[in-house]
mmCIF file of C-alpha atoms and ligand atoms in Angstrom:
data_model
loop_
_atom_site.group_PDB
_atom_site.id
_atom_site.type_symbol
_atom_site.label_atom_id
_atom_site.label_comp_id
_atom_site.label_asym_id
_atom_site.label_seq_id
_atom_site.Cartn_x
_atom_site.Cartn_y
_atom_site.Cartn_z
ATOM 1 C CA MET A 1 70.745 76.506 88.888
ATOM 2 C CA LYS A 2 71.409 77.786 92.384
ATOM 3 C CA ILE A 3 74.403 78.210 95.322
ATOM 4 C CA THR A 4 74.835 75.956 97.686
ATOM 5 C CA LYS A 5 78.078 76.435 99.134
ATOM 6 C CA ILE A 6 80.250 78.936 99.655
ATOM 7 C CA GLU A 7 84.161 78.097 100.671
ATOM 8 C CA ALA A 8 86.514 81.374 101.774
ATOM 9 C CA ILE A 9 89.762 78.752 102.426
ATOM 10 C CA PRO A 10 93.110 80.855 103.626
ATOM 11 C CA PHE A 11 96.596 80.457 101.437
ATOM 12 C CA THR A 12 100.252 82.116 101.535
ATOM 13 C CA ILE A 13 102.604 82.035 99.429
ATOM 14 C CA PRO A 14 105.869 84.473 100.338
ATOM 15 C CA TYR A 15 106.746 87.561 98.029
ATOM 16 C CA ARG A 16 110.358 86.733 95.494
ATOM 17 C CA LYS A 17 110.959 90.524 96.972
ATOM 18 C CA PRO A 18 108.497 93.221 99.299
ATOM 19 C CA LEU A 19 106.944 95.425 97.711
ATOM 20 C CA ARG A 20 106.369 98.035 99.955
ATOM 21 C CA PHE A 21 104.135 101.781 99.148
ATOM 22 C CA ALA A 22 103.181 104.688 100.981
ATOM 23 C CA SER A 23 100.172 102.793 103.088
ATOM 24 C CA GLY A 24 102.279 99.853 103.904
ATOM 25 C CA GLU A 25 103.981 96.594 102.592
ATOM 26 C CA VAL A 26 103.230 93.684 101.410
ATOM 27 C CA THR A 27 105.720 90.844 102.235
ATOM 28 C CA GLU A 28 103.438 87.259 101.719
ATOM 29 C CA ALA A 29 100.101 87.025 99.523
ATOM 30 C CA GLU A 30 98.297 86.718 102.669
ATOM 31 C CA HIS A 31 95.033 85.839 100.182
ATOM 32 C CA VAL A 32 91.783 84.011 100.887
ATOM 33 C CA LEU A 33 90.723 82.365 98.053
ATOM 34 C CA VAL A 34 86.380 81.888 97.486
ATOM 35 C CA ARG A 35 84.702 78.992 95.090
ATOM 36 C CA VAL A 36 81.299 79.064 94.959
ATOM 37 C CA HIS A 37 79.644 75.931 94.652
ATOM 38 C CA THR A 38 76.370 74.736 92.619
ATOM 39 C CA ASP A 39 73.456 72.312 92.237
ATOM 40 C CA GLU A 40 74.511 72.016 89.052
ATOM 41 C CA GLY A 41 78.049 71.102 89.446
ATOM 42 C CA LEU A 42 79.761 74.504 88.499
ATOM 43 C CA THR A 43 82.045 76.245 90.846
ATOM 44 C CA GLY A 44 83.329 79.821 89.989
ATOM 45 C CA THR A 45 86.332 81.044 91.365
ATOM 46 C CA ALA A 46 87.755 84.718 92.619
ATOM 47 C CA GLU A 47 90.325 85.810 95.408
ATOM 48 C CA ALA A 48 90.104 88.084 98.035
ATOM 49 C CA PRO A 49 93.110 90.741 98.694
ATOM 50 C CA PRO A 50 92.729 91.623 102.411
ATOM 51 C CA ARG A 51 94.972 95.277 102.671
ATOM 52 C CA PRO A 52 94.539 96.271 106.001
ATOM 53 C CA TYR A 53 96.019 100.026 105.744
ATOM 54 C CA THR A 54 93.053 100.426 102.455
ATOM 55 C CA TYR A 55 90.058 99.303 103.838
ATOM 56 C CA GLY A 56 90.896 97.801 107.093
ATOM 57 C CA GLU A 57 90.272 93.915 106.385
ATOM 58 C CA THR A 58 91.922 91.323 107.401
ATOM 59 C CA GLN A 59 92.423 87.561 106.082
ATOM 60 C CA ALA A 60 90.864 86.234 109.609
ATOM 61 C CA SER A 61 88.188 89.707 109.276
ATOM 62 C CA ILE A 62 87.203 87.998 105.206
ATOM 63 C CA LEU A 63 87.300 84.205 106.181
ATOM 64 C CA ALA A 64 85.130 85.237 109.110
ATOM 65 C CA VAL A 65 82.218 88.195 106.818
ATOM 66 C CA ILE A 66 82.222 85.694 104.650
ATOM 67 C CA GLY A 67 81.017 82.404 106.218
ATOM 68 C CA THR A 68 79.148 83.888 108.414
ATOM 69 C CA VAL A 69 77.204 86.259 107.564
ATOM 70 C CA PHE A 70 77.818 86.670 103.514
ATOM 71 C CA ALA A 71 77.595 82.897 102.367
ATOM 72 C CA PRO A 72 73.977 82.525 104.563
ATOM 73 C CA GLN A 73 72.599 85.836 102.637
ATOM 74 C CA VAL A 74 73.508 83.897 98.980
ATOM 75 C CA THR A 75 73.229 80.337 99.574
ATOM 76 C CA GLY A 76 70.221 79.272 97.801
ATOM 77 C CA LEU A 77 70.037 82.392 95.113
ATOM 78 C CA SER A 78 70.959 81.455 91.348
ATOM 79 C CA PRO A 79 73.755 83.020 90.204
ATOM 80 C CA LEU A 80 72.109 85.137 87.617
ATOM 81 C CA GLU A 81 69.894 86.529 90.791
ATOM 82 C CA ARG A 82 73.936 89.608 90.340
ATOM 83 C CA GLU A 83 71.748 92.097 92.193
ATOM 84 C CA GLN A 84 70.027 90.229 94.723
ATOM 85 C CA LEU A 85 73.443 89.370 95.268
ATOM 86 C CA ARG A 86 74.901 92.669 95.764
ATOM 87 C CA VAL A 87 71.711 93.655 97.854
ATOM 88 C CA ARG A 88 71.998 91.027 100.322
ATOM 89 C CA LEU A 89 76.513 92.305 100.324
ATOM 90 C CA ASP A 90 75.687 95.585 100.019
ATOM 91 C CA ARG A 91 73.282 95.281 103.751
ATOM 92 C CA THR A 92 76.766 95.144 105.822
ATOM 93 C CA VAL A 93 78.900 98.250 105.077
ATOM 94 C CA GLY A 94 82.920 97.811 103.849
ATOM 95 C CA ASN A 95 84.487 94.308 103.420
ATOM 96 C CA PRO A 96 84.972 94.873 99.570
ATOM 97 C CA THR A 97 87.038 92.790 99.232
ATOM 98 C CA ALA A 98 84.814 89.681 100.363
ATOM 99 C CA LYS A 99 82.441 91.405 98.323
ATOM 100 C CA ALA A 100 84.099 91.374 95.080
ATOM 101 C CA ALA A 101 85.077 87.942 95.132
ATOM 102 C CA LEU A 102 81.714 86.505 95.740
ATOM 103 C CA ASP A 103 80.365 88.666 92.699
ATOM 104 C CA MET A 104 83.219 87.759 90.201
ATOM 105 C CA ALA A 105 83.185 83.335 91.393
ATOM 106 C CA VAL A 106 79.937 83.949 91.095
ATOM 107 C CA TRP A 107 80.075 85.543 87.038
ATOM 108 C CA ASP A 108 82.835 82.906 86.465
ATOM 109 C CA ILE A 109 79.876 80.998 86.729
ATOM 110 C CA VAL A 110 77.253 82.592 84.786
ATOM 111 C CA GLY A 111 80.434 82.236 81.930
ATOM 112 C CA GLN A 112 80.889 78.529 82.869
ATOM 113 C CA ALA A 113 76.742 77.814 82.831
ATOM 114 C CA THR A 114 76.638 79.609 79.335
ATOM 115 C CA GLY A 115 79.835 78.612 78.185
ATOM 116 C CA LEU A 116 81.118 81.977 77.276
ATOM 117 C CA PRO A 117 84.198 84.326 78.277
ATOM 118 C CA VAL A 118 82.777 86.938 81.141
ATOM 119 C CA THR A 119 85.005 89.591 79.186
ATOM 120 C CA GLU A 120 82.658 88.215 76.343
ATOM 121 C CA LEU A 121 79.570 88.875 78.322
ATOM 122 C CA LEU A 122 80.737 91.937 80.522
ATOM 123 C CA GLY A 123 81.198 94.075 77.519
ATOM 124 C CA GLY A 124 83.500 92.300 74.692
ATOM 125 C CA TYR A 125 85.468 94.805 73.847
ATOM 126 C CA GLY A 126 88.732 93.478 73.304
ATOM 127 C CA ASN A 127 90.627 89.935 74.241
ATOM 128 C CA ARG A 128 93.981 91.901 75.551
ATOM 129 C CA MET A 129 95.507 94.708 78.242
ATOM 130 C CA ARG A 130 98.796 97.021 77.980
ATOM 131 C CA VAL A 131 100.804 95.903 81.624
ATOM 132 C CA ALA A 132 101.389 98.638 83.784
ATOM 133 C CA HIS A 133 104.024 97.271 86.061
ATOM 134 C CA MET A 134 103.930 99.078 89.772
ATOM 135 C CA VAL A 135 108.023 100.385 91.063
ATOM 136 C CA GLY A 136 107.898 100.004 94.641
ATOM 137 C CA PHE A 137 110.209 101.804 97.013
ATOM 138 C CA ALA A 138 114.124 101.665 97.358
ATOM 139 C CA GLU A 139 116.686 103.595 95.794
ATOM 140 C CA PRO A 140 116.468 104.808 92.872
ATOM 141 C CA ALA A 141 118.872 102.884 91.524
ATOM 142 C CA GLU A 142 117.579 99.488 91.980
ATOM 143 C CA MET A 143 113.803 101.415 90.982
ATOM 144 C CA VAL A 144 115.729 101.624 87.823
ATOM 145 C CA ALA A 145 116.932 97.920 88.177
ATOM 146 C CA GLU A 146 113.555 97.032 88.629
ATOM 147 C CA ALA A 147 112.196 98.922 85.059
ATOM 148 C CA HIS A 148 114.685 97.417 83.223
ATOM 149 C CA ARG A 149 114.546 94.059 84.553
ATOM 150 C CA VAL A 150 110.904 93.963 83.462
ATOM 151 C CA GLY A 151 110.680 96.117 80.409
ATOM 152 C CA GLU A 152 113.254 93.572 79.172
ATOM 153 C CA LEU A 153 112.029 90.192 79.800
ATOM 154 C CA TYR A 154 107.943 90.692 79.849
ATOM 155 C CA GLY A 155 107.632 94.604 76.973
ATOM 156 C CA ILE A 156 106.559 96.672 79.708
ATOM 157 C CA SER A 157 107.423 100.327 78.566
ATOM 158 C CA THR A 158 104.536 101.679 81.147
ATOM 159 C CA PHE A 159 105.857 102.189 84.992
ATOM 160 C CA LYS A 160 103.556 103.067 88.259
ATOM 161 C CA VAL A 161 106.663 104.807 90.793
ATOM 162 C CA LYS A 162 105.470 104.527 94.313
ATOM 163 C CA VAL A 163 106.109 107.842 96.172
ATOM 164 C CA GLY A 164 105.165 109.161 99.114
ATOM 165 C CA ARG A 165 108.346 109.531 101.457
ATOM 166 C CA ARG A 166 109.175 111.570 103.879
ATOM 167 C CA PRO A 167 111.081 113.854 102.704
ATOM 168 C CA ALA A 168 109.715 113.798 98.515
ATOM 169 C CA ASP A 169 113.450 114.595 97.846
ATOM 170 C CA LEU A 170 114.154 110.990 97.476
ATOM 171 C CA ASP A 171 110.611 110.446 95.304
ATOM 172 C CA ILE A 172 111.647 112.638 92.660
ATOM 173 C CA ALA A 173 115.388 111.501 92.658
ATOM 174 C CA ALA A 174 113.809 107.942 91.056
ATOM 175 C CA CYS A 175 111.669 109.124 88.998
ATOM 176 C CA ARG A 176 114.408 111.843 87.808
ATOM 177 C CA ALA A 177 115.942 108.816 87.529
ATOM 178 C CA LEU A 178 113.660 106.542 86.009
ATOM 179 C CA ARG A 179 112.895 109.320 82.862
ATOM 180 C CA GLU A 180 116.617 109.817 82.700
ATOM 181 C CA ALA A 181 116.847 106.021 82.541
ATOM 182 C CA LEU A 182 114.046 104.414 80.412
ATOM 183 C CA GLY A 183 113.832 107.052 77.546
ATOM 184 C CA PRO A 184 110.951 109.688 76.919
ATOM 185 C CA GLY A 185 109.013 106.723 74.735
ATOM 186 C CA ALA A 186 108.340 105.177 78.685
ATOM 187 C CA GLU A 187 104.600 106.243 80.065
ATOM 188 C CA LEU A 188 105.773 106.759 83.584
ATOM 189 C CA TYR A 189 102.755 107.784 86.859
ATOM 190 C CA ILE A 190 103.315 107.869 90.074
ATOM 191 C CA ASP A 191 101.407 107.073 93.410
ATOM 192 C CA GLY A 192 101.570 108.569 96.757
ATOM 193 C CA ASN A 193 99.242 106.365 98.752
ATOM 194 C CA ARG A 194 98.458 109.059 101.160
ATOM 195 C CA GLY A 195 101.444 109.494 101.897
ATOM 196 C CA TRP A 196 102.025 114.071 100.925
ATOM 197 C CA THR A 197 100.148 116.501 102.662
ATOM 198 C CA ALA A 198 98.676 118.553 99.925
ATOM 199 C CA ALA A 199 101.356 120.805 101.269
ATOM 200 C CA GLU A 200 104.329 118.018 100.223
ATOM 201 C CA ALA A 201 102.135 116.845 97.375
ATOM 202 C CA ALA A 202 102.626 120.425 95.525
ATOM 203 C CA ARG A 203 105.838 120.741 96.026
ATOM 204 C CA ALA A 204 106.686 117.801 94.052
ATOM 205 C CA LEU A 205 104.814 118.506 91.328
ATOM 206 C CA ARG A 206 106.059 121.283 90.911
ATOM 207 C CA ALA A 207 110.008 119.495 91.174
ATOM 208 C CA LEU A 208 108.997 116.711 88.568
ATOM 209 C CA ALA A 209 107.081 119.400 86.359
ATOM 210 C CA ASP A 210 109.051 118.721 83.134
ATOM 211 C CA LEU A 211 108.970 114.498 83.190
ATOM 212 C CA ASP A 212 106.310 113.785 81.291
ATOM 213 C CA LEU A 213 104.108 112.063 83.872
ATOM 214 C CA GLN A 214 100.620 111.007 82.771
ATOM 215 C CA PHE A 215 98.705 111.454 86.149
ATOM 216 C CA ALA A 216 99.438 111.511 90.317
ATOM 217 C CA GLU A 217 97.693 109.710 92.436
ATOM 218 C CA GLU A 218 96.150 110.111 95.200
ATOM 219 C CA LEU A 219 98.936 112.102 96.539
ATOM 220 C CA CYS A 220 97.243 112.788 100.021
ATOM 221 C CA PRO A 221 94.223 111.537 102.616
ATOM 222 C CA ALA A 222 90.619 111.586 101.276
ATOM 223 C CA ASP A 223 89.571 113.421 104.676
ATOM 224 C CA ASP A 224 92.670 116.519 103.691
ATOM 225 C CA VAL A 225 89.068 118.036 101.798
ATOM 226 C CA LEU A 226 90.179 121.426 101.253
ATOM 227 C CA GLY A 227 94.260 120.143 100.651
ATOM 228 C CA ARG A 228 93.411 118.192 97.755
ATOM 229 C CA ARG A 229 90.913 120.541 95.501
ATOM 230 C CA TRP A 230 93.168 122.926 96.358
ATOM 231 C CA LEU A 231 95.989 121.317 94.746
ATOM 232 C CA ALA A 232 93.819 119.820 91.516
ATOM 233 C CA ARG A 233 92.866 123.163 91.128
ATOM 234 C CA GLN A 234 97.074 123.687 90.202
ATOM 235 C CA SER A 235 98.295 120.007 89.777
ATOM 236 C CA GLN A 236 99.767 120.630 86.177
ATOM 237 C CA ILE A 237 98.804 116.932 85.457
ATOM 238 C CA PRO A 238 95.311 115.207 86.051
ATOM 239 C CA LEU A 239 94.832 112.902 90.062
ATOM 240 C CA PHE A 240 93.134 109.981 89.920
ATOM 241 C CA ALA A 241 91.445 108.578 93.483
ATOM 242 C CA ASP A 242 91.794 105.462 94.200
ATOM 243 C CA GLU A 243 91.204 103.929 97.950
ATOM 244 C CA SER A 244 89.605 107.413 97.983
ATOM 245 C CA VAL A 245 87.042 105.499 96.032
ATOM 246 C CA PRO A 246 85.896 102.301 96.971
ATOM 247 C CA THR A 247 82.066 103.060 96.349
ATOM 248 C CA PRO A 248 80.075 105.200 94.029
ATOM 249 C CA GLY A 249 79.199 107.543 96.259
ATOM 250 C CA ASP A 250 83.340 108.700 97.370
ATOM 251 C CA VAL A 251 83.104 108.818 93.231
ATOM 252 C CA THR A 252 80.713 111.690 92.922
ATOM 253 C CA ARG A 253 82.388 113.469 95.618
ATOM 254 C CA GLU A 254 86.205 113.048 94.638
ATOM 255 C CA LEU A 255 84.928 114.027 90.893
ATOM 256 C CA LEU A 256 82.455 116.506 91.778
ATOM 257 C CA GLY A 257 84.111 118.348 94.684
ATOM 258 C CA GLY A 258 86.628 118.774 92.245
ATOM 259 C CA ALA A 259 89.500 116.563 94.195
ATOM 260 C CA ALA A 260 89.952 114.421 91.365
ATOM 261 C CA HIS A 261 90.124 113.785 87.685
ATOM 262 C CA GLY A 262 90.273 110.370 87.684
ATOM 263 C CA VAL A 263 89.470 107.277 88.859
ATOM 264 C CA SER A 264 90.787 103.806 89.473
ATOM 265 C CA ILE A 265 89.168 100.560 88.652
ATOM 266 C CA LYS A 266 89.692 97.555 91.030
ATOM 267 C CA THR A 267 87.558 94.276 90.323
ATOM 268 C CA ALA A 268 88.986 93.388 93.503
ATOM 269 C CA ARG A 269 87.027 96.713 94.666
ATOM 270 C CA THR A 270 84.496 96.791 93.436
ATOM 271 C CA GLY A 271 84.241 93.349 91.696
ATOM 272 C CA PHE A 272 83.014 92.801 87.828
ATOM 273 C CA THR A 273 79.405 94.068 88.994
ATOM 274 C CA GLY A 274 81.013 97.303 91.271
ATOM 275 C CA SER A 275 83.262 97.835 88.575
ATOM 276 C CA HIS A 276 81.026 98.708 86.029
ATOM 277 C CA ARG A 277 78.666 100.697 87.213
ATOM 278 C CA ILE A 278 81.538 103.107 88.239
ATOM 279 C CA LEU A 279 82.913 102.658 84.966
ATOM 280 C CA ALA A 280 79.649 104.079 83.117
ATOM 281 C CA GLN A 281 80.121 106.995 86.490
ATOM 282 C CA CYS A 282 82.958 108.321 85.100
ATOM 283 C CA GLU A 283 82.122 108.252 81.505
ATOM 284 C CA GLY A 284 78.699 109.597 82.667
ATOM 285 C CA LEU A 285 81.090 113.163 84.090
ATOM 286 C CA GLY A 286 83.391 112.839 81.665
ATOM 287 C CA ALA A 287 86.804 111.353 83.958
ATOM 288 C CA ASP A 288 88.996 108.978 83.472
ATOM 289 C CA VAL A 289 89.903 105.767 84.591
ATOM 290 C CA VAL A 290 92.758 103.534 85.474
ATOM 291 C CA LEU A 291 92.977 99.648 85.654
ATOM 292 C CA GLY A 292 94.217 99.502 89.113
ATOM 293 C CA ASN A 293 95.964 96.626 91.005
ATOM 294 C CA GLN A 294 95.024 96.109 94.775
ATOM 295 C CA ILE A 295 97.894 93.935 94.711
ATOM 296 C CA ASP A 296 96.802 90.258 93.244
ATOM 297 C CA GLY A 297 98.181 87.230 92.581
ATOM 298 C CA GLN A 298 97.645 85.379 89.324
ATOM 299 C CA LEU A 299 93.672 84.546 89.787
ATOM 300 C CA GLY A 300 92.537 88.439 91.021
ATOM 301 C CA SER A 301 94.688 89.864 87.992
ATOM 302 C CA LEU A 302 92.588 87.002 86.003
ATOM 303 C CA CYS A 303 89.774 88.999 86.882
ATOM 304 C CA SER A 304 90.978 92.528 86.114
ATOM 305 C CA LEU A 305 91.862 91.350 83.058
ATOM 306 C CA ALA A 306 88.295 89.997 82.051
ATOM 307 C CA PHE A 307 86.943 93.343 83.201
ATOM 308 C CA GLY A 308 89.536 95.470 81.472
ATOM 309 C CA ALA A 309 89.823 94.333 78.559
ATOM 310 C CA ALA A 310 85.831 94.037 78.018
ATOM 311 C CA PHE A 311 85.393 98.087 77.990
ATOM 312 C CA ALA A 312 86.823 100.573 75.784
ATOM 313 C CA ALA A 313 87.819 103.466 78.779
ATOM 314 C CA THR A 314 89.781 100.412 80.760
ATOM 315 C CA SER A 315 91.907 99.215 77.622
ATOM 316 C CA ARG A 316 92.878 102.289 76.036
ATOM 317 C CA ARG A 317 95.347 102.759 79.141
ATOM 318 C CA ALA A 318 98.109 100.154 80.309
ATOM 319 C CA GLY A 319 96.217 98.007 83.362
ATOM 320 C CA GLU A 320 98.076 97.126 86.647
ATOM 321 C CA LEU A 321 98.712 93.784 86.086
ATOM 322 C CA SER A 322 101.973 92.787 86.653
ATOM 323 C CA ASN A 323 101.771 92.476 90.524
ATOM 324 C CA PHE A 324 101.815 88.652 90.603
ATOM 325 C CA LEU A 325 105.616 88.328 88.994
ATOM 326 C CA ASP A 326 106.618 89.835 93.041
ATOM 327 C CA MET A 327 105.562 86.211 94.182
ATOM 328 C CA ARG A 328 107.034 82.822 94.152
ATOM 329 C CA ASP A 329 104.384 81.030 93.344
ATOM 330 C CA ASP A 330 100.728 80.737 92.689
ATOM 331 C CA LEU A 331 97.720 78.724 92.337
ATOM 332 C CA LEU A 332 96.792 78.783 89.322
ATOM 333 C CA ALA A 333 97.927 75.463 87.202
ATOM 334 C CA GLU A 334 98.227 77.520 83.818
ATOM 335 C CA PRO A 335 100.210 80.214 84.456
ATOM 336 C CA LEU A 336 99.824 84.151 83.543
ATOM 337 C CA GLN A 337 102.210 84.759 80.439
ATOM 338 C CA ILE A 338 102.455 88.855 79.888
ATOM 339 C CA ARG A 339 104.216 89.018 76.588
ATOM 340 C CA ASP A 340 105.202 91.947 74.337
ATOM 341 C CA GLY A 341 103.852 93.897 77.021
ATOM 342 C CA VAL A 342 100.270 92.340 76.754
ATOM 343 C CA LEU A 343 98.518 90.158 78.890
ATOM 344 C CA ARG A 344 95.593 87.956 76.401
ATOM 345 C CA VAL A 345 91.801 86.737 78.064
ATOM 346 C CA ARG A 346 91.576 82.571 78.257
ATOM 347 C CA GLU A 347 89.115 82.194 75.754
ATOM 348 C CA ALA A 348 87.122 79.244 77.717
ATOM 349 C CA PRO A 349 83.783 80.013 79.528
ATOM 350 C CA GLY A 350 84.568 82.215 82.808
ATOM 351 C CA LEU A 351 87.363 83.263 83.715
ATOM 352 C CA GLY A 352 89.243 80.183 82.562
ATOM 353 C CA ALA A 353 90.971 79.892 85.826
ATOM 354 C CA VAL A 354 91.924 76.744 87.024
ATOM 355 C CA ILE A 355 93.059 75.843 90.400
ATOM 356 C CA ASP A 356 96.554 73.701 90.742
ATOM 357 C CA GLU A 357 95.008 71.100 94.287
ATOM 358 C CA ASP A 358 98.571 70.575 95.410
ATOM 359 C CA LYS A 359 99.826 74.162 95.547
ATOM 360 C CA LEU A 360 95.920 74.772 96.786
ATOM 361 C CA THR A 361 97.658 71.886 99.846
ATOM 362 C CA TYR A 362 100.581 72.448 99.762
ATOM 363 C CA TYR A 363 100.512 77.137 100.212
ATOM 364 C CA ARG A 364 95.972 76.264 102.195
ATOM 365 C CA THR A 365 96.859 77.612 106.083
ATOM 366 C CA ASP A 366 93.115 76.204 107.781
HETATM 367 C C1 LIG B 401 97.592 100.803 94.618
HETATM 368 O O1 LIG B 401 97.656 101.331 93.732
HETATM 369 O O2 LIG B 401 98.119 101.753 95.357
HETATM 370 C C2 LIG B 401 99.225 99.791 97.936
HETATM 371 C C3 LIG B 401 97.658 99.219 98.367
HETATM 372 C C4 LIG B 401 96.569 100.053 97.944
HETATM 373 O O3 LIG B 401 95.779 99.349 97.990
HETATM 374 O O4 LIG B 401 96.362 99.332 96.378
HETATM 375 C C5 LIG B 401 97.913 98.487 96.300
HETATM 376 C C6 LIG B 401 97.931 99.448 95.443
HETATM 377 MG MG1 LIG B 402 96.835 102.896 94.538
#
């Protein structure tokens, strides 16, 4: 089987309510649908979410790099030549979500060709993930109302609280209000998206010390090399690296440099192939992991779920799999359903992603 054509289709779906965090905000999903076609009639599907404030990619840059650089390099390869695919894509630096979407679409083809779900091909550990929900910036009472709503509707009891505002007092008040409202049974952790200096983060962590937070993600920028190490040495809870670890080399630097204790693995950033490598790297170094979310739509969340459920380490914690709930609509013909705080892997071969072609026609912007 040979790859014959790559399609990169821009689409825009509005959000019900914006998601706000320290490095930016999302008001509409301006993503790119990636389709990899083969000479045997199989088509692999994935999506790339542009995050200019995290990786420098835009919708236009993803279309350009796939259309002009990656498609010519990849066309003609067999979908089984995934290491060739990786090596060819890595001739270009950066562009993580464009590369990841191609990698995942190719895995989708391999699953369809073998008649097996991607989760089974990757690791086959389980068939479900507990779901964690991200609570974006708002007044504390609104953040509590959001957590209650999501808890009641979907049975979710793990929340990632966005922090990193200045001064930190509003975030501290929000975390305190969430803990009081949700009680001791809820799992809470925070994500600063690089919003604080190490000194601000240290003060905030002291003020939050009695809230039983599970861990804290990316409180200050990766370039604050000494500050992050200083913070990690004194923190009473583990510090997780997210946007500072787009590559295995970055993971090594953050973990061995003593700036982080754990890593957020995002399939939107490292695909299935790269995410598996980073997971093995973390296990080898004895570092914790969490399955993160790049503010994915349902297709991206389906990919995260397929990966997260495939391995014991990513299944241990709740995975961030609910950002799509903020979108007004989606491209998947059969929507993802979170029940009792859990998402179940599809049993279909590959990813089990069927695109609603009418919706694609409506939301595509090319
Ligand atoms: C997250 O975990 O940080 C927000 C920015 C980004 O790069 O990802 C999201 C969620
Ligand atoms: Mg993060």
